[in-house]
XYZ file of C-alpha atoms in Angstrom:
552
model
C -63.423 28.173 -81.924
C -64.381 25.078 -80.388
C -64.390 25.289 -76.619
C -62.532 23.020 -74.203
C -64.151 19.866 -73.213
C -64.272 17.695 -69.968
C -61.767 15.162 -71.384
C -59.423 18.074 -72.517
C -59.067 19.508 -68.930
C -59.781 16.584 -66.489
C -56.084 15.612 -66.637
C -54.377 18.873 -66.866
C -51.340 19.114 -64.591
C -49.390 22.154 -63.728
C -46.067 20.205 -63.227
C -45.025 20.926 -66.883
C -45.593 24.693 -66.821
C -43.982 24.894 -63.311
C -40.989 23.298 -64.857
C -40.999 25.685 -67.841
C -41.454 28.701 -65.514
C -38.237 27.570 -63.823
C -36.456 27.114 -67.000
C -37.522 30.488 -68.431
C -36.108 32.040 -65.001
C -32.810 30.395 -65.285
C -32.384 31.210 -68.866
C -33.283 34.999 -68.037
C -30.471 34.885 -65.210
C -28.107 33.441 -67.558
C -28.630 36.284 -70.408
C -28.584 38.944 -67.672
C -25.301 37.627 -66.636
C -23.740 37.860 -70.152
C -24.958 41.359 -70.550
C -23.231 42.420 -67.147
C -19.982 40.332 -68.190
C -20.368 41.949 -71.691
C -20.304 45.652 -70.014
C -17.469 44.751 -67.726
C -15.411 43.598 -70.562
C -16.019 46.778 -72.607
C -15.066 48.905 -69.575
C -11.771 47.355 -69.463
C -10.781 48.015 -72.982
C -8.171 51.074 -72.525
C -6.779 51.433 -76.271
C -8.791 53.522 -78.993
C -8.848 53.895 -82.640
C -11.485 53.115 -85.266
C -11.423 49.244 -85.079
C -11.739 49.523 -81.304
C -14.610 51.818 -81.576
C -16.202 49.687 -84.154
C -15.706 46.541 -82.077
C -17.380 48.560 -78.806
C -20.425 49.686 -81.158
C -21.001 46.233 -82.398
C -21.018 44.945 -78.745
C -23.111 47.514 -77.618
C -25.751 46.426 -80.202
C -25.270 42.996 -78.959
C -26.319 43.895 -75.447
C -29.321 45.600 -76.742
C -30.431 42.436 -78.300
C -29.638 40.673 -74.914
C -31.749 43.220 -73.256
C -34.753 42.721 -75.790
C -34.278 38.762 -75.133
C -34.310 39.211 -71.096
C -37.499 41.385 -71.611
C -39.126 38.474 -73.474
C -38.020 35.919 -71.092
C -39.354 37.674 -68.162
C -42.636 38.035 -69.699
C -42.751 34.679 -70.740
C -41.932 33.526 -67.452
C -44.664 35.570 -65.642
C -47.270 34.633 -68.384
C -46.189 30.720 -67.431
C -46.507 31.407 -63.961
C -49.904 32.936 -64.542
C -51.092 30.071 -66.394
C -49.296 27.641 -63.868
C -51.587 29.064 -61.149
C -54.762 28.822 -63.505
C -54.156 25.208 -64.105
C -53.677 24.929 -60.378
C -57.281 26.330 -59.905
C -58.660 24.252 -62.503
C -57.395 21.058 -60.795
C -58.983 22.212 -57.566
C -62.318 23.035 -59.203
C -62.209 19.521 -61.035
C -61.404 17.778 -57.510
C -64.595 19.673 -56.074
C -66.817 18.628 -58.897
C -65.685 14.791 -58.557
C -66.534 15.234 -54.540
C -69.899 16.716 -55.238
C -70.701 13.717 -57.697
C -69.514 11.334 -55.131
C -71.714 12.886 -52.470
C -74.607 13.079 -54.484
C -74.715 9.619 -56.260
C -73.835 11.060 -59.645
C -70.805 10.486 -62.076
C -69.281 12.830 -64.736
C -68.942 11.043 -68.479
C -65.775 11.667 -70.401
C -67.862 14.216 -72.510
C -68.714 16.298 -69.400
C -72.135 14.940 -69.277
C -73.723 14.112 -65.817
C -75.789 11.217 -64.973
C -76.667 9.136 -61.884
C -74.152 6.129 -60.647
C -75.254 2.932 -62.001
C -78.007 1.565 -59.894
C -78.611 4.942 -58.246
C -81.356 7.375 -58.898
C -79.844 10.898 -58.179
C -81.888 13.823 -57.683
C -82.520 16.071 -60.886
C -81.639 19.476 -58.934
C -78.225 17.866 -57.826
C -77.554 16.605 -61.528
C -78.266 20.368 -62.816
C -76.146 21.731 -60.121
C -73.316 19.518 -61.042
C -73.594 19.974 -64.564
C -73.545 23.931 -64.021
C -70.527 23.380 -61.982
C -68.769 21.215 -64.754
C -69.773 24.053 -67.152
C -68.061 26.696 -64.749
C -64.797 24.772 -64.999
C -64.773 24.553 -68.710
C -65.419 28.130 -68.972
C -62.735 28.957 -66.637
C -60.247 26.585 -68.040
C -60.960 28.080 -71.530
C -60.216 31.740 -70.135
C -56.912 30.382 -68.535
C -55.755 28.691 -71.896
C -56.954 31.611 -74.045
C -55.014 34.377 -71.844
C -51.716 32.198 -72.003
C -52.123 32.065 -75.694
C -52.506 35.901 -76.057
C -49.418 36.653 -73.905
C -47.453 34.105 -75.995
C -48.655 35.464 -79.198
C -47.672 39.087 -78.243
C -44.082 37.886 -77.432
C -43.896 35.944 -80.675
C -45.017 38.512 -83.005
C -43.309 41.459 -81.537
C -46.444 43.073 -79.852
C -44.985 42.877 -76.664
C -42.083 45.331 -75.960
C -40.418 46.735 -72.929
C -38.214 49.599 -72.822
C -36.062 48.143 -69.831
C -32.340 47.328 -70.067
C -29.963 45.093 -68.028
C -29.338 48.332 -66.055
C -33.054 49.018 -64.949
C -34.282 47.751 -61.747
C -35.426 44.163 -61.835
C -34.997 44.183 -65.742
C -38.023 43.178 -67.651
C -40.140 42.715 -64.480
C -42.340 44.977 -62.382
C -40.410 46.579 -59.794
C -43.257 45.997 -57.173
C -45.775 43.088 -56.898
C -48.895 43.808 -58.658
C -52.351 43.421 -56.709
C -53.694 40.847 -59.243
C -50.940 38.398 -58.749
C -51.607 34.987 -57.629
C -49.092 33.460 -54.892
C -47.429 31.470 -57.834
C -46.777 34.579 -59.730
C -45.427 36.381 -56.690
C -43.168 33.465 -55.922
C -41.707 33.371 -59.360
C -41.218 36.932 -59.475
C -39.698 36.953 -56.025
C -37.421 34.220 -56.844
C -36.240 36.003 -60.152
C -35.049 39.076 -58.163
C -31.505 39.401 -57.196
C -30.589 39.123 -53.608
C -29.822 42.987 -53.572
C -33.348 43.633 -55.186
C -35.020 41.803 -52.509
C -33.321 43.339 -49.674
C -34.065 46.966 -51.287
C -37.686 46.072 -51.322
C -37.752 44.783 -47.550
C -35.853 47.763 -46.408
C -37.577 50.476 -48.096
C -41.201 48.942 -48.639
C -41.607 46.507 -45.961
C -45.697 47.134 -46.130
C -45.535 45.296 -49.534
C -43.570 42.251 -48.430
C -44.632 41.424 -44.992
C -47.761 39.863 -45.573
C -47.225 38.861 -49.477
C -48.306 35.293 -50.150
C -45.709 33.735 -52.412
C -42.735 35.257 -50.513
C -40.430 32.978 -48.192
C -41.608 33.189 -44.550
C -37.908 34.576 -43.572
C -38.259 37.573 -45.586
C -41.977 38.379 -44.427
C -40.645 38.136 -40.800
C -37.797 40.648 -41.637
C -40.180 43.195 -43.235
C -42.437 42.859 -40.631
C -39.939 43.349 -37.947
C -39.016 46.610 -39.676
C -42.770 47.631 -39.724
C -43.489 46.652 -35.931
C -41.726 49.531 -34.288
C -42.905 52.044 -36.790
C -46.376 50.996 -36.269
C -45.968 51.006 -32.361
C -44.540 54.929 -32.758
C -47.420 55.650 -34.900
C -49.912 54.230 -32.477
C -48.367 56.090 -29.546
C -48.487 59.429 -31.415
C -52.182 58.657 -32.660
C -53.321 57.800 -28.947
C -51.437 60.972 -27.383
C -52.930 63.215 -30.001
C -56.274 61.841 -29.568
C -56.639 61.986 -25.737
C -55.294 65.623 -26.098
C -58.341 66.220 -28.313
C -60.584 64.287 -25.944
C -59.302 66.131 -22.863
C -61.042 63.517 -20.381
C -59.839 61.288 -17.784
C -58.639 57.754 -18.639
C -61.743 56.535 -16.711
C -64.154 58.556 -18.894
C -63.087 57.434 -22.025
C -65.478 54.388 -22.604
C -68.388 56.231 -20.969
C -70.166 57.151 -24.061
C -73.080 58.492 -21.915
C -70.996 61.295 -20.588
C -69.225 62.002 -24.273
C -70.761 65.117 -26.182
C -72.136 63.888 -29.385
C -69.667 65.874 -31.352
C -66.880 63.693 -29.559
C -68.259 60.176 -29.776
C -66.249 59.544 -33.295
C -63.152 60.773 -31.543
C -63.913 58.478 -28.599
C -64.405 55.724 -31.014
C -61.132 56.170 -32.716
C -59.204 56.610 -29.343
C -60.637 53.041 -28.360
C -59.463 51.359 -31.441
C -56.155 53.032 -31.546
C -55.608 52.135 -27.826
C -56.431 48.362 -28.609
C -53.981 48.590 -31.434
C -51.222 49.935 -29.521
C -51.783 47.293 -27.146
C -51.699 44.475 -29.380
C -48.677 45.622 -31.238
C -46.920 46.041 -27.887
C -47.823 42.248 -26.846
C -46.672 41.306 -30.252
C -43.032 43.037 -29.638
C -42.969 41.372 -26.203
C -43.599 37.865 -27.712
C -40.840 38.195 -30.002
C -38.286 40.040 -27.606
C -39.077 37.252 -25.158
C -37.652 34.862 -27.725
C -34.867 37.172 -29.097
C -33.362 37.421 -25.418
C -33.562 33.650 -24.885
C -31.708 33.015 -28.063
C -28.830 35.275 -26.702
C -28.161 32.909 -24.004
C -29.533 29.728 -25.730
C -28.492 29.942 -29.338
C -30.198 26.811 -30.554
C -33.609 27.816 -29.233
C -35.876 27.924 -32.206
C -36.481 31.357 -33.622
C -40.123 32.967 -33.515
C -40.993 34.616 -36.860
C -43.614 37.508 -37.620
C -44.857 36.007 -40.691
C -48.290 38.058 -40.753
C -49.332 41.501 -39.297
C -52.347 43.139 -40.172
C -53.392 46.329 -38.129
C -55.962 47.885 -40.686
C -59.267 49.091 -39.317
C -61.345 46.744 -41.299
C -61.111 44.403 -38.130
C -61.501 45.100 -34.261
C -58.259 43.894 -33.333
C -54.757 43.445 -34.749
C -54.261 40.210 -36.778
C -50.825 38.334 -36.472
C -49.148 35.071 -37.103
C -45.953 34.107 -35.178
C -44.165 31.248 -36.186
C -41.483 28.802 -34.294
C -39.035 27.049 -36.436
C -38.161 27.218 -40.244
C -41.612 27.386 -41.941
C -39.612 27.740 -45.363
C -37.761 24.167 -44.994
C -39.363 22.289 -42.188
C -40.753 18.591 -43.054
C -43.733 19.346 -41.005
C -45.508 22.581 -40.909
C -48.580 23.080 -38.621
C -50.783 25.940 -38.060
C -52.762 26.321 -34.949
C -55.944 28.490 -34.511
C -57.661 29.536 -31.259
C -61.367 30.174 -30.339
C -63.529 33.165 -29.295
C -62.489 35.947 -27.111
C -58.686 35.688 -28.193
C -56.942 39.142 -28.710
C -53.140 39.670 -29.296
C -52.913 42.091 -26.086
C -53.995 39.442 -23.632
C -53.576 36.174 -25.564
C -50.803 36.115 -28.353
C -48.002 34.999 -25.726
C -49.916 32.007 -24.530
C -51.291 31.108 -27.910
C -47.553 30.974 -29.212
C -46.448 28.864 -26.303
C -49.534 26.548 -26.890
C -48.240 25.905 -30.513
C -44.773 25.577 -29.170
C -45.841 22.886 -26.893
C -47.411 21.199 -29.644
C -44.046 21.341 -31.816
C -42.095 19.924 -28.789
C -44.462 16.796 -28.339
C -44.422 16.270 -32.075
C -40.782 16.123 -32.301
C -40.676 13.878 -29.304
C -43.268 11.587 -30.285
C -41.852 11.300 -34.009
C -38.302 11.048 -32.579
C -36.806 13.428 -35.099
C -34.668 16.507 -35.180
C -36.148 19.707 -33.911
C -35.527 21.424 -37.428
C -37.863 19.266 -39.122
C -40.887 20.756 -37.348
C -42.386 24.188 -37.637
C -45.557 25.856 -36.146
C -47.496 29.035 -36.805
C -49.705 30.443 -34.155
C -52.345 32.420 -36.178
C -54.599 34.827 -34.203
C -57.301 35.805 -36.777
C -60.104 38.399 -35.947
C -61.835 36.052 -33.377
C -65.351 36.867 -32.240
C -65.890 38.543 -29.019
C -68.664 37.499 -26.713
C -72.002 37.400 -28.524
C -70.380 37.575 -31.792
C -69.737 33.984 -31.629
C -73.090 33.033 -32.888
C -72.348 34.142 -36.197
C -69.957 32.028 -38.686
C -68.873 35.188 -40.660
C -65.484 35.682 -38.667
C -64.537 31.922 -39.678
C -65.666 32.596 -43.114
C -63.594 35.512 -43.543
C -60.639 34.143 -41.805
C -60.621 30.829 -43.865
C -59.999 32.968 -46.982
C -56.843 34.880 -45.289
C -55.329 31.905 -43.648
C -56.028 29.351 -46.759
C -54.377 31.939 -49.047
C -51.090 32.247 -47.009
C -50.721 28.392 -46.749
C -51.087 28.419 -50.482
C -48.616 31.248 -50.465
C -46.167 29.038 -48.565
C -46.774 25.928 -50.781
C -45.953 28.132 -53.786
C -42.764 29.576 -52.342
C -41.506 26.397 -51.345
C -42.401 24.633 -54.655
C -40.823 27.497 -56.927
C -37.516 27.334 -54.790
C -37.403 23.459 -55.281
C -37.982 22.781 -51.600
C -39.660 19.647 -50.795
C -43.387 20.030 -50.024
C -44.348 20.023 -46.414
C -46.688 17.562 -44.655
C -48.885 20.286 -43.592
C -51.597 20.175 -40.727
C -54.275 22.659 -39.403
C -55.457 22.432 -36.022
C -58.322 24.450 -34.586
C -59.798 24.772 -31.054
C -63.514 25.491 -30.575
C -64.504 28.337 -33.049
C -61.095 28.077 -34.490
C -62.137 24.593 -35.374
C -65.049 25.650 -37.700
C -62.459 28.241 -38.925
C -59.897 25.314 -39.956
C -62.794 23.159 -41.559
C -63.840 25.949 -43.835
C -60.225 26.643 -44.534
C -59.826 22.909 -45.624
C -62.949 23.315 -47.747
C -61.709 26.213 -49.624
C -58.238 25.472 -50.120
C -56.607 24.623 -53.124
C -55.593 21.100 -54.063
C -52.071 19.662 -52.850
C -51.783 22.174 -50.036
C -53.124 20.916 -46.882
C -52.755 17.142 -45.501
C -54.294 16.834 -42.294
C -57.243 18.668 -40.205
C -57.413 18.733 -36.427
C -60.626 19.847 -34.516
C -60.830 19.796 -30.893
C -63.890 21.188 -28.718
C -65.373 21.973 -31.887
C -68.774 23.699 -32.255
C -68.971 22.627 -35.936
C -66.586 21.157 -38.538
C -67.239 24.117 -41.094
C -68.738 21.402 -43.684
C -71.489 19.010 -43.861
C -69.431 16.184 -45.333
C -65.913 15.105 -45.056
C -65.496 15.016 -48.901
C -65.936 18.563 -48.912
C -62.545 18.925 -47.573
C -59.613 19.240 -49.802
C -57.042 17.189 -47.952
C -54.100 15.751 -49.976
C -52.486 12.853 -48.288
C -54.254 12.798 -44.774
C -57.530 13.202 -43.202
C -59.692 15.001 -40.751
C -59.457 14.182 -37.059
C -61.384 15.399 -34.044
C -60.884 15.372 -30.035
C -63.760 15.742 -27.802
C -64.080 15.584 -24.255
C -67.038 13.750 -22.810
C -67.958 15.648 -19.686
C -67.761 19.533 -19.044
C -67.164 20.632 -22.688
C -70.406 21.922 -23.769
C -69.264 23.771 -26.522
C -68.953 20.420 -28.557
C -71.753 20.443 -31.525
C -73.288 23.580 -30.251
C -72.619 25.379 -33.575
C -74.458 22.800 -35.650
C -77.856 24.789 -34.695
C -76.650 27.070 -37.487
C -75.963 25.386 -40.868
C -73.110 27.802 -41.617
C -71.138 26.198 -38.762
C -71.274 22.539 -40.607
C -72.071 19.345 -38.826
C -70.526 18.135 -35.729
C -67.375 16.438 -36.222
C -67.925 14.019 -33.302
C -70.438 12.280 -35.512
C -69.189 12.711 -38.877
C -68.464 9.590 -41.193
C -64.779 9.471 -42.190
C -63.263 11.646 -39.005
C -60.915 9.680 -37.006
C -61.337 10.156 -33.188
C -58.499 11.253 -31.167
C -57.627 10.702 -27.495
C -59.768 12.710 -25.477
C -58.496 12.646 -21.796
C -61.149 10.014 -20.909
C -59.385 9.432 -17.681
C -60.708 12.624 -16.394
C -64.288 12.040 -17.167
C -66.995 11.912 -14.577
C -70.148 9.916 -14.604
C -72.387 12.450 -13.498
C -73.253 16.128 -15.098
C -72.840 19.111 -13.094
C -74.502 22.238 -14.700
C -72.114 24.779 -13.347
C -69.181 22.936 -14.777
C -70.293 22.319 -18.176
C -67.511 24.428 -19.816
C -64.734 23.722 -17.288
C -62.564 21.300 -19.378
C -63.235 23.161 -22.812
C -59.791 24.583 -22.917
C -57.752 21.792 -21.618
C -56.852 19.863 -24.892
C -53.554 21.265 -25.230
C -52.568 21.176 -21.791
C -49.402 19.375 -20.475
C -49.788 15.862 -19.445
C -53.058 15.208 -21.465
C -53.601 12.590 -23.827
C -55.318 14.948 -26.242
C -52.142 16.894 -26.420
C -50.025 13.892 -27.374
C -52.396 12.478 -30.108
C -53.002 15.940 -31.623
C -48.965 16.203 -31.733
C -48.884 12.731 -33.400
C -50.672 14.262 -36.263
C -48.410 16.955 -36.619
C -45.693 14.552 -37.603
C -47.438 11.502 -39.038
C -46.990 9.318 -35.907
C -49.979 6.860 -35.563
C -52.631 7.964 -33.265
C -53.748 6.254 -30.110
C -57.225 7.281 -30.629
C -60.378 7.548 -28.003
C -60.709 5.296 -25.534
C-alpha cells in the first residue's frame, strides 16, 4: 500500500470532518427521538387482539432496527471526531515544519523533499532534521487516515456492534469520558449527551468533569463547585488525624531535627495537607466574595472555578478562576503569574489583577462587558531557588495549552464563534506563556504578551503558533532586573526585549530614573498591572484588539 505524500496532506483541513461529525450527531438525535416517540405511541394503544399485537410486534422490530442505527451513527460520529482531531494535529505539525524551514533558509518541495531556499546555502544538519520532521508528519498522517478507515470499515461490514438500546444511558456512547480521548472527542461526546445525562454526570461524578478539556467552562465550574467543599472536608479530617498521630505542638511541625525518624514521613504528609487545606479555603473565599457581591449587585460578572487540581504530584493546589462568560465572550484572555505564588496567599490578588485587565480592556475597546472574559491561572509556580529551572514552565505549558485547546474545541463544536484569545504572562509566567505559544495547536491562540520577562520560552518568534496576532513585550527600563535573566539558561528562550518580531508595549517610562540604585533593582518588577500605569493600559488594549500606544 502506497503511503501518503506531502502533496496529499499539506492542504488537509479539519472543517469537512467537523461538519460531518455535527451531521452525524444531529442524525443520531433524530433517530433517538423517533425511537422515543414510537415507544410513547405504542404505550397509548389500549385495544387488543391479534391484529394489534402483530402491529406492536412490527413496531418493536422497527425500534430494534432504530437502536442498531443509533449505535452505528454514534460510532461514526466518534470516529469522525477522532479523525478531525488527528487532522488538527497534522495541520499543526505541517505549520511547525514550515516554521523550521523559514528559520533555517530551507524549503519543502511538493514531493516532500527538502532543499535550500534559492540563493541560500542551508546547513546539511538542518536539512536532515527538517527531512525527519516531514517524514514524521507523513507517518502520523498515515496513522490518522488508517485508523479512520478501519473504524468506518467495521461499521460498514457489520464488524462493529453494540448491545445498547435507546433506553440505555447515553445510547451508543460511552457513559463516561475515556482517558485516551482528545478534547475534540470529548466536545463531540459531551454535546451528544442529553441535558439530563450531563447533569447526572456533574452531580454524581464531578471529579470526571471539573478539569475535562472539551467540556464547556460553565459545566466545569458547576462540577468543581461541588468538589470544593468535599475536598475541604476531606483535608480538614486528614489534618486532624495527622495531628493526632503526630502529637506535637504546632510550633514543632516543621522542625524535622526534633522529629523522630519514624515520624518524618507523617510530618511531611502533614505539611502537604495543611498547605492543601489553606489553598482550598482561599479558593473558596475568592469565590464566596464574588457570590456575596452578586447578591447585592446582580450584574457583577461571575467568577468560575474552571480548573482545580489538588493531587500530590505538585506541592500546591493548581487553580484557574474565570471572570465573565468564557464560553461565549468575544475576547478571552488567560493571565499567568510569576514565581512564589501560591493560592493560600495570592489567588485573590491574582484574580483581581485579571479583573483589572478585563475592566480596562472593556473601557479601551468601548464594548459591552459580556464580550470580555479573563482566566486567572495559578499553575505550580517555582518557589525560591526553584526559579532557576525551566521545568515548571514546561510542565505548566502542557496543562494550560491543553485547556485552551479544550475551550476552542468546545466552542467550535457548539457552533460558537471562535474567541480572540490572548495569553498574558508576568515574570516566570511569561516564559511559561511563551512555551504555551510554542506548543499549542494551530488556530487557538492569537496574541502573546510578556512583561517583566526573564525569557520568551522560544529562540525565535517564528516558533510561536499564533493565529491572527503577534507576540508583545513590556519591559521597565529601571528597577526591574528580572528582564532577560533566564536567558543564561537556554531552556528559558531568548530575551523578548531584543527578539525581532516582538512588538514593544508601553513600559511606564515616566517613572524611570536616570541612575542605578543596587538595592532597588527589583522594586518595579511587579508594577505592570498596577492601576494608573501605561503598561496596564497597553496590555489591556491587546486583549480586545485595540491599537497599542507602544514603548516611549
